[in-house]
Short mmCIF file of C-alpha atoms in Angstrom, two decimals:
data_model
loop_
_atom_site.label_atom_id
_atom_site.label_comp_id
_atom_site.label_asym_id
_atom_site.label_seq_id
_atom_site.Cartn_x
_atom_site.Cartn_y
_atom_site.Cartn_z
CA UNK A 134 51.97 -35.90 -34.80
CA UNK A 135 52.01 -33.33 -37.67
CA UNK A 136 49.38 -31.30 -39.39
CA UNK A 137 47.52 -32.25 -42.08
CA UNK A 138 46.11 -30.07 -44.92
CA UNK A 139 42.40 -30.74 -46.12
CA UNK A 140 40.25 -29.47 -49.40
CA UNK A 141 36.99 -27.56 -48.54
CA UNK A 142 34.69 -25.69 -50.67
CA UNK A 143 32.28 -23.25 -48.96
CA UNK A 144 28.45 -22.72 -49.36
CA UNK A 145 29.74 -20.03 -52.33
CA UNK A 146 31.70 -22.54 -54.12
CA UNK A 147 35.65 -21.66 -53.54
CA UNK A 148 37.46 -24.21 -52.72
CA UNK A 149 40.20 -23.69 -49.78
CA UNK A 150 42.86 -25.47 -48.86
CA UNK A 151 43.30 -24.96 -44.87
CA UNK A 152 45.98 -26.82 -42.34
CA UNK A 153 44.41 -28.51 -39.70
CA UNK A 154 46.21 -29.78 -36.54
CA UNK A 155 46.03 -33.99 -35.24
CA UNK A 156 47.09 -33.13 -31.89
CA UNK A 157 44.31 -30.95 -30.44
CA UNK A 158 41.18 -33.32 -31.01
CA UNK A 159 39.36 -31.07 -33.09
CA UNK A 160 37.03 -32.48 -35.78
CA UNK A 161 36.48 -30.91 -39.34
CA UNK A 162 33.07 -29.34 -38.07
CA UNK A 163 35.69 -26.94 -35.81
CA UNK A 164 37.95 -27.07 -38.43
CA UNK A 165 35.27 -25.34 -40.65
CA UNK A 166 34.87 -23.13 -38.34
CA UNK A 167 38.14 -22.06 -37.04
CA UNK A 168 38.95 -20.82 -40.85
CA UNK A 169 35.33 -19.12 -40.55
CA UNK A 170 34.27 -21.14 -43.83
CA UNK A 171 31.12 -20.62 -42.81
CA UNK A 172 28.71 -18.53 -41.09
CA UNK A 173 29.00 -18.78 -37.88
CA UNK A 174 25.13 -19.85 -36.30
CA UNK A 175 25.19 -21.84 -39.50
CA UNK A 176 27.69 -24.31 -38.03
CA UNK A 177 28.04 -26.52 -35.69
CA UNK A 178 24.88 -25.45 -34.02
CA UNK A 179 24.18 -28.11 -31.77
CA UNK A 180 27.98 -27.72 -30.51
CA UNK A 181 29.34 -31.31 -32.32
CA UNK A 182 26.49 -33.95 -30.69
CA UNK A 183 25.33 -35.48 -34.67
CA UNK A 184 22.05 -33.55 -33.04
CA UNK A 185 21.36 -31.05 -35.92
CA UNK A 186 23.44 -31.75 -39.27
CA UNK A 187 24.56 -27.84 -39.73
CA UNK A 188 27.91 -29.10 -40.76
CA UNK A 189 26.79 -31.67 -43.03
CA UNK A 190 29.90 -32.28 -46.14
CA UNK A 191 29.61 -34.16 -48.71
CA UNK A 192 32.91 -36.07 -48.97
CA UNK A 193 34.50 -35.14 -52.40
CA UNK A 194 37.78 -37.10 -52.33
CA UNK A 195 39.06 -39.66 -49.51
CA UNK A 196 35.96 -41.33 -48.32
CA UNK A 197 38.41 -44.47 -48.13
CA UNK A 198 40.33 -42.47 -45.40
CA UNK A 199 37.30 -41.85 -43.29
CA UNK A 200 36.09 -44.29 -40.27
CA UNK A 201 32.81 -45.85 -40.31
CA UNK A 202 29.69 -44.16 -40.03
CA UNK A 203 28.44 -44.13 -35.97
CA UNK A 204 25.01 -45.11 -35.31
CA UNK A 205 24.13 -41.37 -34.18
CA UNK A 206 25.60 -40.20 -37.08
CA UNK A 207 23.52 -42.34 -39.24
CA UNK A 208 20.38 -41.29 -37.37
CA UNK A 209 20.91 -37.89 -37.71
CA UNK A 210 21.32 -37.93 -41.50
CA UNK A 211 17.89 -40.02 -42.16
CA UNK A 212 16.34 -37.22 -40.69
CA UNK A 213 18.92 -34.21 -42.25
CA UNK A 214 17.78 -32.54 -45.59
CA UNK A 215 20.25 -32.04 -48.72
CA UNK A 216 21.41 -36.15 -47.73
CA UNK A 217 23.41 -37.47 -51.23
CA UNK A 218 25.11 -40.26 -50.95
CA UNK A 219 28.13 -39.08 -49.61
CA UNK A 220 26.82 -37.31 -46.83
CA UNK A 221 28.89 -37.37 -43.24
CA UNK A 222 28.35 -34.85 -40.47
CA UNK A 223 31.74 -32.99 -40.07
CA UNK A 224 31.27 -33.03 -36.39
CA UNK A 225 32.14 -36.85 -36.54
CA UNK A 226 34.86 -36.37 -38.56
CA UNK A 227 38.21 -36.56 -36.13
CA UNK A 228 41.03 -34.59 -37.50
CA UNK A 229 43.57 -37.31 -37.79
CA UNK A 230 46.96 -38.03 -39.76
CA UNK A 231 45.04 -40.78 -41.60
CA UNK A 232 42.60 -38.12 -43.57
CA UNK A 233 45.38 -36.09 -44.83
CA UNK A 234 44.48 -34.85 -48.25
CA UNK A 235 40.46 -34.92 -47.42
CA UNK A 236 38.29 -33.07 -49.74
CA UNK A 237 34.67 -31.77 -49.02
CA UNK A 238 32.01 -29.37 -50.08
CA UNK A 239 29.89 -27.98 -46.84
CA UNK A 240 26.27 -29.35 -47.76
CA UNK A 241 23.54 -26.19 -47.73
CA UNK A 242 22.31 -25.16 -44.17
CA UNK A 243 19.07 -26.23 -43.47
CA UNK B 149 0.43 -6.78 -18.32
CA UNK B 150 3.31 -8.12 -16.72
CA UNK B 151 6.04 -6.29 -14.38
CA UNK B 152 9.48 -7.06 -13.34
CA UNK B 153 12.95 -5.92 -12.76
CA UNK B 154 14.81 -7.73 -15.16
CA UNK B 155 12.95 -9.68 -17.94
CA UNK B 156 15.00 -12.40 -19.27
CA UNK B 157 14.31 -13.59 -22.81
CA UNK B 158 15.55 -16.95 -22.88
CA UNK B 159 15.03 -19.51 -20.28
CA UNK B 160 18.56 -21.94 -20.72
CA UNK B 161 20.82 -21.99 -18.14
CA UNK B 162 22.29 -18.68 -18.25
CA UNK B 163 18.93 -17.46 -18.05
CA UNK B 164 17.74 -19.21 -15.13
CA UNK B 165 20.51 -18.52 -13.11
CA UNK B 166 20.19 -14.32 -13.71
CA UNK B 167 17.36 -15.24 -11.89
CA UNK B 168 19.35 -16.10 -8.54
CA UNK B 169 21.76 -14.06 -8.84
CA UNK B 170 18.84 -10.84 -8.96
CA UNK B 171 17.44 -12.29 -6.22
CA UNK B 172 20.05 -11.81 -4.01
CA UNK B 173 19.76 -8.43 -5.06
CA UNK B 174 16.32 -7.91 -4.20
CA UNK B 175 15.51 -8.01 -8.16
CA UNK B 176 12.62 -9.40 -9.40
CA UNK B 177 12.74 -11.53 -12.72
CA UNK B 178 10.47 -12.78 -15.32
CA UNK B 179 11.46 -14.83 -18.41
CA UNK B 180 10.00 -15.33 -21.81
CA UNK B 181 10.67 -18.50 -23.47
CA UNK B 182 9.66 -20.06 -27.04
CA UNK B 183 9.79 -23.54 -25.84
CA UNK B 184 6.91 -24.61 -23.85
CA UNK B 185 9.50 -25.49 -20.99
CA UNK B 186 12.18 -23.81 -19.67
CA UNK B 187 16.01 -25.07 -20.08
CA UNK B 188 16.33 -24.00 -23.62
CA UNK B 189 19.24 -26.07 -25.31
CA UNK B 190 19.75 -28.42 -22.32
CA UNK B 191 16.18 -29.65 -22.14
CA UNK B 192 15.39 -29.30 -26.02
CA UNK B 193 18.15 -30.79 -27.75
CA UNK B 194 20.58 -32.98 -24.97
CA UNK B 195 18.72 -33.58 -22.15
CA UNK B 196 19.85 -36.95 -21.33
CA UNK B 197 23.97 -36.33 -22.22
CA UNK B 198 26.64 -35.41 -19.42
CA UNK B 199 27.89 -31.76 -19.21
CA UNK B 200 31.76 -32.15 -17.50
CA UNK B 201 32.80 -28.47 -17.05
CA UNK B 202 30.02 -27.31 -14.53
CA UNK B 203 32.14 -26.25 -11.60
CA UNK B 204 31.53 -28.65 -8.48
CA UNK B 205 30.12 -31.63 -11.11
CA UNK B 206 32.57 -34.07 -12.23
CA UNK B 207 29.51 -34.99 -14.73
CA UNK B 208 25.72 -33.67 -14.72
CA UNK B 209 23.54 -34.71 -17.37
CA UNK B 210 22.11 -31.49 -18.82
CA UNK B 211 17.78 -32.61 -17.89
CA UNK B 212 19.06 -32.77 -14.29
CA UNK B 213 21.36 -29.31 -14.55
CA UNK B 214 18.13 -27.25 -15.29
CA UNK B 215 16.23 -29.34 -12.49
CA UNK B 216 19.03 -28.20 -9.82
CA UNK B 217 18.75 -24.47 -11.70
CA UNK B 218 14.62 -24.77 -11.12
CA UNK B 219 15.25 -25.67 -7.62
CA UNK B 220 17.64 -23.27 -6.86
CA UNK B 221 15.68 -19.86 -8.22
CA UNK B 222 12.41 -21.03 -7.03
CA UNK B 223 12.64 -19.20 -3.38
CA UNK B 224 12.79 -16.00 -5.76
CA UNK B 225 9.78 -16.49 -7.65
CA UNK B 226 10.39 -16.08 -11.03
CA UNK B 227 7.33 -15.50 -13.48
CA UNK B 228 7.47 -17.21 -16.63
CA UNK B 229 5.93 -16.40 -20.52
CA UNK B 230 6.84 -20.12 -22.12
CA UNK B 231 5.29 -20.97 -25.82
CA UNK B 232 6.02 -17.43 -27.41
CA UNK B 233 8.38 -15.72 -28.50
CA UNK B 234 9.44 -12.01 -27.90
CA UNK B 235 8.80 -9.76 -31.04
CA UNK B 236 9.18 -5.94 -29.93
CA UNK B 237 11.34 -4.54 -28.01
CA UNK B 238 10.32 -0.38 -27.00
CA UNK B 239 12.03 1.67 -24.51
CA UNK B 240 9.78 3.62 -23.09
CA UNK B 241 10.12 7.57 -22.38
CA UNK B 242 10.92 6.79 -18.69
CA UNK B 243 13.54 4.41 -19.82
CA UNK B 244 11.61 1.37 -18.98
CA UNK B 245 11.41 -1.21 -21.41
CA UNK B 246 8.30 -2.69 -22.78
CA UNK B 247 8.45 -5.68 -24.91
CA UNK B 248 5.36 -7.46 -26.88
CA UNK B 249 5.43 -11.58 -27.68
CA UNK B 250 3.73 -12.95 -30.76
CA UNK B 251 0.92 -13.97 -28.41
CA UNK B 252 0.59 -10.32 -28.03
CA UNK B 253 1.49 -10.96 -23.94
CA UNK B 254 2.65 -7.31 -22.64
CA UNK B 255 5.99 -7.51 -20.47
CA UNK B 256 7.24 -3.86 -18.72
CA UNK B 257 10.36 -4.10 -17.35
CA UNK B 258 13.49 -1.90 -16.05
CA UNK B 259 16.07 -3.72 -17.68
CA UNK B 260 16.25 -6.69 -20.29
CA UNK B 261 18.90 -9.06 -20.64
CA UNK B 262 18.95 -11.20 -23.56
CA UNK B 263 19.67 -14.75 -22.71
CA UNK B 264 18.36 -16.44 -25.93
CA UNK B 265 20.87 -18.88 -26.71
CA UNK B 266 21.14 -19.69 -30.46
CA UNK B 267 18.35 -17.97 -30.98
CA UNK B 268 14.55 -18.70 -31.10
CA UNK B 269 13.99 -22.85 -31.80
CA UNK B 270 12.18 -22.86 -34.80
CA UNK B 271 11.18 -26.10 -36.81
CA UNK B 272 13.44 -27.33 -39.41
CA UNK B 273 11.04 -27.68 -42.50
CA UNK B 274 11.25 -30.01 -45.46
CA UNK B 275 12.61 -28.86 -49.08
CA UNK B 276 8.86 -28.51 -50.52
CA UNK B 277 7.93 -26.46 -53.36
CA UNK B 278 4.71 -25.23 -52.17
CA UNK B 279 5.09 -25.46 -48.54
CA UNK B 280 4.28 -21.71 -47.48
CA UNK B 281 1.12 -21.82 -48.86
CA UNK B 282 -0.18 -25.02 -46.85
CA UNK B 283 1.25 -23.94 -43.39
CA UNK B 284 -1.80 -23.38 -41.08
CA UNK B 285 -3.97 -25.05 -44.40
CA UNK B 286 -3.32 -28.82 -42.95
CA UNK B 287 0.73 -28.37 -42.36
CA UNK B 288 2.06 -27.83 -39.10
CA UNK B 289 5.01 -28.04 -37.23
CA UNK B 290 3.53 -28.14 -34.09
CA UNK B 291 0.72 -29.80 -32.10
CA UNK B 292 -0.54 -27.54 -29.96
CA UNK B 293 -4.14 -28.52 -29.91
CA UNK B 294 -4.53 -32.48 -30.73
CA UNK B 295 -8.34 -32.16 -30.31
CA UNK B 296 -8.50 -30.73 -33.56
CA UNK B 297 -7.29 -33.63 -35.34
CA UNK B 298 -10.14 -35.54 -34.47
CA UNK B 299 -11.43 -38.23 -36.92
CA UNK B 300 -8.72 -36.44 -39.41
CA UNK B 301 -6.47 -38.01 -41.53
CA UNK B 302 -3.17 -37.44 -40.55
CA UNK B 303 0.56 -37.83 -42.06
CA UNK B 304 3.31 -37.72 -39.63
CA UNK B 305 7.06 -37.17 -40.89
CA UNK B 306 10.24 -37.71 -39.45
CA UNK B 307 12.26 -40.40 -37.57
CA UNK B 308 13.12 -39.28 -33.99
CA UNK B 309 11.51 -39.43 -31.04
CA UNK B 310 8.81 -36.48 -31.86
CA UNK B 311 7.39 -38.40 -34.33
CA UNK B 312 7.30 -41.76 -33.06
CA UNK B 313 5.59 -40.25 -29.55
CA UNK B 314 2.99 -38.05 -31.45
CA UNK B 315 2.54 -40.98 -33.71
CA UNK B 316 1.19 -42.98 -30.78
CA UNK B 317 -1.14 -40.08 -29.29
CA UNK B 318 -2.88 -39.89 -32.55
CA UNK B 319 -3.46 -43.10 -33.12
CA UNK B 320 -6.73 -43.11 -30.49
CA UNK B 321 -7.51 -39.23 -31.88
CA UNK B 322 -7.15 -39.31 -35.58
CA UNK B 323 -9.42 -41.62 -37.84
CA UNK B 324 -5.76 -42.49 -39.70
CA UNK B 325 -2.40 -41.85 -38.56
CA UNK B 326 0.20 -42.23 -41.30
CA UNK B 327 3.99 -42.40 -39.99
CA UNK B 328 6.72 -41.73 -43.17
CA UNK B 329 10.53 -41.59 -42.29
CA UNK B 330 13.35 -41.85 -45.37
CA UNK B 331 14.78 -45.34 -43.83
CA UNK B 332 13.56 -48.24 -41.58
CA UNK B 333 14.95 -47.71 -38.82
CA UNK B 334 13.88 -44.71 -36.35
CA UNK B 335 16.09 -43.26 -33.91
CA UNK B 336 14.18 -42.67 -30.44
CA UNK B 337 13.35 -44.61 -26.77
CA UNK B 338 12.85 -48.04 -27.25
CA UNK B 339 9.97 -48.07 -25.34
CA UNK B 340 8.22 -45.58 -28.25
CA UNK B 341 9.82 -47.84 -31.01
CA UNK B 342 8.18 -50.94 -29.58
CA UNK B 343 4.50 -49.22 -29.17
CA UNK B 344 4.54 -47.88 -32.87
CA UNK B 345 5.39 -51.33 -33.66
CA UNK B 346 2.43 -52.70 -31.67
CA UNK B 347 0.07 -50.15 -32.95
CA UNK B 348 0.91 -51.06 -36.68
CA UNK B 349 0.40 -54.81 -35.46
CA UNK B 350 -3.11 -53.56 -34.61
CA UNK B 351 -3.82 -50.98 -37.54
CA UNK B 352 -3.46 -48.45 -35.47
CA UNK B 353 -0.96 -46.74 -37.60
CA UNK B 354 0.09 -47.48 -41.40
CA UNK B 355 4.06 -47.30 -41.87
CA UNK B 356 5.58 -45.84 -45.03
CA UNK B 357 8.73 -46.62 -44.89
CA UNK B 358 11.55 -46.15 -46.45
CA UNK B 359 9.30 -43.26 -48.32
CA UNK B 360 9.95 -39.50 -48.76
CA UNK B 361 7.10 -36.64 -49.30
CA UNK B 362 7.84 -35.17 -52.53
CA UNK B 363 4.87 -32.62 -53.17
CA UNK B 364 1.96 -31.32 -51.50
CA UNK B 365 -1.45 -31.03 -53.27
CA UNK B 366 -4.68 -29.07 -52.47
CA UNK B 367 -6.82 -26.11 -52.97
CA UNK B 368 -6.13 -23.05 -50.60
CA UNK B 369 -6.34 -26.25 -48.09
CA UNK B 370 -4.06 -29.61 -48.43
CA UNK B 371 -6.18 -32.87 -49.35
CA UNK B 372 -3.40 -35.10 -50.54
CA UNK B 373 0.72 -35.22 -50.19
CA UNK B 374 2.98 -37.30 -52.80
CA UNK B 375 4.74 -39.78 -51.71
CA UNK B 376 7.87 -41.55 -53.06
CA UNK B 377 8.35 -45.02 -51.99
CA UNK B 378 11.26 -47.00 -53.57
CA UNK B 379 11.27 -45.55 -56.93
CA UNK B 380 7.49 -45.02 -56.75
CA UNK B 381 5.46 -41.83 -56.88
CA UNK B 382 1.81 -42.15 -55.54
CA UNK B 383 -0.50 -39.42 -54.19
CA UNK B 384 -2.12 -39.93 -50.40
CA UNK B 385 -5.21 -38.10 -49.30
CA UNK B 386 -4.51 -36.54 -45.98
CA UNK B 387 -6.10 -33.78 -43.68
CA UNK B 388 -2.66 -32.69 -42.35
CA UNK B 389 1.05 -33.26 -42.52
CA UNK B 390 2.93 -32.68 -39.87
CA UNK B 391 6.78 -32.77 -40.27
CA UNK B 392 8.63 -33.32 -37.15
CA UNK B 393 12.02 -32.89 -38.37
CA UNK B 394 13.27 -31.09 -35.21
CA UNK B 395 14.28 -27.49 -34.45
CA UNK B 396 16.79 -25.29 -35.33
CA UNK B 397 17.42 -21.85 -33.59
CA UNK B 398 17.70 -18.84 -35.67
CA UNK B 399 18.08 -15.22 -33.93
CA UNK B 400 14.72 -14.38 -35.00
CA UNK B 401 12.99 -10.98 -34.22
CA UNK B 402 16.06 -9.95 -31.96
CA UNK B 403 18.00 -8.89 -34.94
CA UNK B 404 15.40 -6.48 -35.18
CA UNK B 405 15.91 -4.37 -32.18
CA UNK B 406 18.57 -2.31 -33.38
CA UNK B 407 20.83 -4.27 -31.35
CA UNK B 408 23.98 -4.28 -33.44
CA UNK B 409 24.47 -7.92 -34.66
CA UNK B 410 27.79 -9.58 -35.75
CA UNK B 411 28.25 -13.45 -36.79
CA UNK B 412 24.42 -13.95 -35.51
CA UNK B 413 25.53 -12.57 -32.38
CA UNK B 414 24.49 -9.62 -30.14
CA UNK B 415 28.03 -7.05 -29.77
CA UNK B 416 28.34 -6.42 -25.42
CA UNK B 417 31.02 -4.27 -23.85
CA UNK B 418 32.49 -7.65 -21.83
CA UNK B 419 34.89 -5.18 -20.03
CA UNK B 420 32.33 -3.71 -18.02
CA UNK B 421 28.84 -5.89 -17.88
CA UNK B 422 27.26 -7.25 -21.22
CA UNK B 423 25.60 -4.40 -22.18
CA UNK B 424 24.29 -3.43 -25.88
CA UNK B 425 24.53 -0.24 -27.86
CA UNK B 426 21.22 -0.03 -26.35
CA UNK B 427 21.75 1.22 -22.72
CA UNK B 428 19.34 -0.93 -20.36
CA UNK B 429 19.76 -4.39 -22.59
CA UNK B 430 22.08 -6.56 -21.74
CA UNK B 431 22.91 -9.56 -23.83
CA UNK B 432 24.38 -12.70 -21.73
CA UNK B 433 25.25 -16.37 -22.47
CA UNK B 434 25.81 -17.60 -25.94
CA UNK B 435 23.51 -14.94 -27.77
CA UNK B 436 26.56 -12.67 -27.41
CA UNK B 437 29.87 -11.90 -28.59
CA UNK B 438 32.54 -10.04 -27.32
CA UNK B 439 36.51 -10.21 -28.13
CA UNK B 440 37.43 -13.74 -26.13
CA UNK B 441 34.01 -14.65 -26.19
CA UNK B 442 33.25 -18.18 -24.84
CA UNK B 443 30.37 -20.16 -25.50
CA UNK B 444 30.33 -21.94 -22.41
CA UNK B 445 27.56 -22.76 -19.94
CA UNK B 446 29.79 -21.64 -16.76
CA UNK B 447 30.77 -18.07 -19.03
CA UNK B 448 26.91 -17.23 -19.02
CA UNK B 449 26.62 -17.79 -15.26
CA UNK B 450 29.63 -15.60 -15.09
CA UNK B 451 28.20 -13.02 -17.38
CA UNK B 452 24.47 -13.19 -15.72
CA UNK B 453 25.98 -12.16 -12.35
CA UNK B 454 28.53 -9.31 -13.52
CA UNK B 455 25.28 -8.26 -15.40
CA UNK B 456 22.66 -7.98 -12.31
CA UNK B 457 25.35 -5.92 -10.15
CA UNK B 458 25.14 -3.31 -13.34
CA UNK B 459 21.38 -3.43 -13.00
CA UNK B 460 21.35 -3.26 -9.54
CA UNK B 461 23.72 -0.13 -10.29
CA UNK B 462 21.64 1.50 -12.88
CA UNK B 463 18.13 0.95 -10.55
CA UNK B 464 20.29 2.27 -7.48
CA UNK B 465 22.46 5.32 -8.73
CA UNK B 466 24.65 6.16 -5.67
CA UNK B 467 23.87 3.78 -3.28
CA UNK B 468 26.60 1.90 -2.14
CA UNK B 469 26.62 -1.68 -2.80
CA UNK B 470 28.66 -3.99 -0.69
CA UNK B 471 28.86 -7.53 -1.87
CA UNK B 472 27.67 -10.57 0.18
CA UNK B 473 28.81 -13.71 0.39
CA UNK B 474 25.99 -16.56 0.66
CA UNK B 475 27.65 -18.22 3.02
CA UNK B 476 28.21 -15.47 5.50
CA UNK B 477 24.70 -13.45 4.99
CA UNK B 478 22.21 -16.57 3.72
CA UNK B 479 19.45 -16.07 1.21
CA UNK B 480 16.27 -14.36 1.98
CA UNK B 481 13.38 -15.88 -0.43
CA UNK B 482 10.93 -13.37 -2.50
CA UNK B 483 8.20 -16.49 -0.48
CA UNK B 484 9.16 -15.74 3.13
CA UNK B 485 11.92 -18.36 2.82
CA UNK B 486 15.43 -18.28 4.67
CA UNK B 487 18.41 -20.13 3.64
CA UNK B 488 21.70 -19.80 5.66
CA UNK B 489 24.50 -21.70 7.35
CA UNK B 490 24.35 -23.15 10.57
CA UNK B 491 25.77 -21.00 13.17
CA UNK B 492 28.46 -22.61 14.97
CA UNK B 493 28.18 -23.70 18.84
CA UNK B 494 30.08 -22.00 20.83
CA UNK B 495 30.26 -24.03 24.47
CA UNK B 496 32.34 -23.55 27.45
CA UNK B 497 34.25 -26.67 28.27
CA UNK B 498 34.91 -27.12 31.84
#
């Protein structure tokens, strides 16, 4: 298991580059979070359940890497404002050795 | 006007259980909630999904945590303010606290202790130009009164189980229900998914789906919405539209206290017992923050119960407080009610 570094640009624009570990289950919502890339009560709200879609990304490079799109996930984005076509909840978004190199942009909070 | 010990703003779990835990100090509680039902985050958002760190549960789903929490605080009686939300907070000159909702609903209390969660559940509202000016003028976010959509024409967004339920209700109250959600499928109980379908069968309601409201038309009062339906923009007269797009909790009139605020969070002194710069308001559960601070359900019960011995303190100044243990001393009920272990038979054997 090793980390893995991943490309996210904040609500402002910059662009970070963070390390993120693959042997602590975390997903990129807690990720986010961790490196405070965003406010915190604008994150992760609903505590990582797809129930709320505060840490909707929009999936910049490496949607290839990503796993398929749960039902719940799905759900919660029909109903989620901001939705392009590259919208995924970072909550579902496992922090894994197979999404190394990831880049995102944190979609506006609702 | 209402009177208590302790009012709790914020009926969750942390909440609720500051209500047991003043009990057994002979402290009377009252809690203010904006939800129309207490359990806050448990019974709003997850009610149905298992919580696995509860001490003593190997798995409870959250619905049945707050039924347990409801059963166990009812022997003391709590009073409760559901549907509003608190909006001032005054300490008075005799260093009581008196604190106003948006109903205008008068609460006077010793001590508060701010249990609020995330933050006041407010609905999530669509990306509309003109929205503001229609709210109350034919939108709304909430039903609170159905009667009043009598023989209306009415436009229901969104694709959980809000809409799909309030869907169904108006379809015997309104003289047109109109149900709009971005995709085809809806996410909520089969059993609501399979009447919407039977009341479209009937004409009971129209279905606009996939379709997206893109505007909002009226005159000081809304009498059309426009609609875009794959790739095609058409105006639909309407009464009211009513996006149900859930709730999301902002902190709300709290972070106008003078409470000093950091990351959406209320600052406590954890070392001693969760107080704020504000002596007399205490801030427990997830609406606080504190250096190790963590957001966990069994945290708040911690911090609810180091929190009522400080009250207890502050109401009591020098008497002498010896802690009891349930087990040993029972539980005396604000209603007359006794609780306690049964006492162990001691027999002579010959």
């Amino acid at each position: 298991m090793q980390d893995i570094t991943l490309k996210i640009t904040d609500r402002n624009g910059d662009l970070h580059e963070v390390v993120a570990p693959t042997d602590m289950s975390m997903n990129l919502m807690e990720v986010i979070r961790s490196y405070e890339l965003a406010e915190e009560g604008t994150i992760g709200v609903c505590g990582g359940m797809a129930m709320c879609a505060s840490c909707q990304v929009y999936v910049v490079e490496g949607s290839d890497k990503l796993t398929e799109m749960g039902a719940e996930e799905d759900a919660m984005l029909s109903e989620a404002f901001y939705v392009q076509e590259n919208s995924r909840l970072g909550c579902q978004i496992h922090i894994t050795e197979d999404i190394d190199g990831l880049e995102v942009a944190i979609a506006p909070y609702p | 006007m209402i009177t208590t010990d302790i009012l709790i703003i914020g009926a969750g779990p942390t909440g609720l259980f500051t209500v047991f835990e003043a009990g057994l100090l002979k402290l009377k509680c009252h809690l203010i909630d904006a939800l129309p039902q207490p359990g806050g985050q448990l019974t709003e958002l997850y009610p149905k999904k298992p919580i696995f760190d509860i001490p003593g549960f190997p798995a409870i789903n959250a619905g049945a945590l707050v039924d347990n929490l409801m059963e166990q605080i009812k022997q003391f009686q709590p009073g409760f303010t559901l549907g509003e939300t608190a909006q001032t907070l005054t300490k008075l000159e005799d260093g009581t606290f008196e604190v106003i909702t948006n109903k205008g609903t008068v609460h006077h209390a010793k001590a508060v202790a701010i249990a609020g969660g995330l933050g006041t559940f407010e609905p999530r509202k669509p990306v509309l130009d003109n929205l503001s000016a229609y709210e109350e003028n034919g939108v709304e976010y909430f039903i609170k009164e159905p009667e009043h959509l009598r023989n209306k024409k009415v436009v229901i967004a969104g694709g959980g189980d809000s809409a799909l339920d309030w869907s169904i209700f108006l379809a015997d109250i309104a003289s047109e229900v109109t149900l709009i959600h971005r995709r085809n499928e809806f996410r909520g109980a089969l059993d609501s998914v399979e009447k919407v379908q039977a009341l479209k069968d009937q004409g009971k309601i129209h279905m606009m789906t996939p379709a997206e409201v893109r505007g909002l038309k009226g005159d000081g009062k809304l009498s059309a919405i426009t609609i875009e339906k794959e790739g095609e923009i058409f105006d639909l007269e309407t009464d009211y539209f009513i996006p149900l797009f859930g709730l999301t909790p902002k902190l709300g009139d709290i972070a106008n206290w003078g409470l000093e605020i950091e990351k959406n969070a209320i600052v406590v002194n954890n070392a001693l017992d969760y107080q704020t710069n504000i002596p007399g308001v205490y801030a427990i559960g997830d609406v606080n923050t504190y250096p190790g601070k963590l957001k966990l359900i069994l945290c708040g019960f911690h911090e609810a119960t180091l929190m009522c011995q400080s009250v207890y303190n502050m109401l009591n100044p020098g008497k002498k407080f010896v802690l009891k243990y349930t087990t040993v001393s029972g539980i005396d009920g604000f209603d007359g009610s006794r609780k306690e272990a049964e006492k162990a038979v001691v027999m002579k054997i010959d």
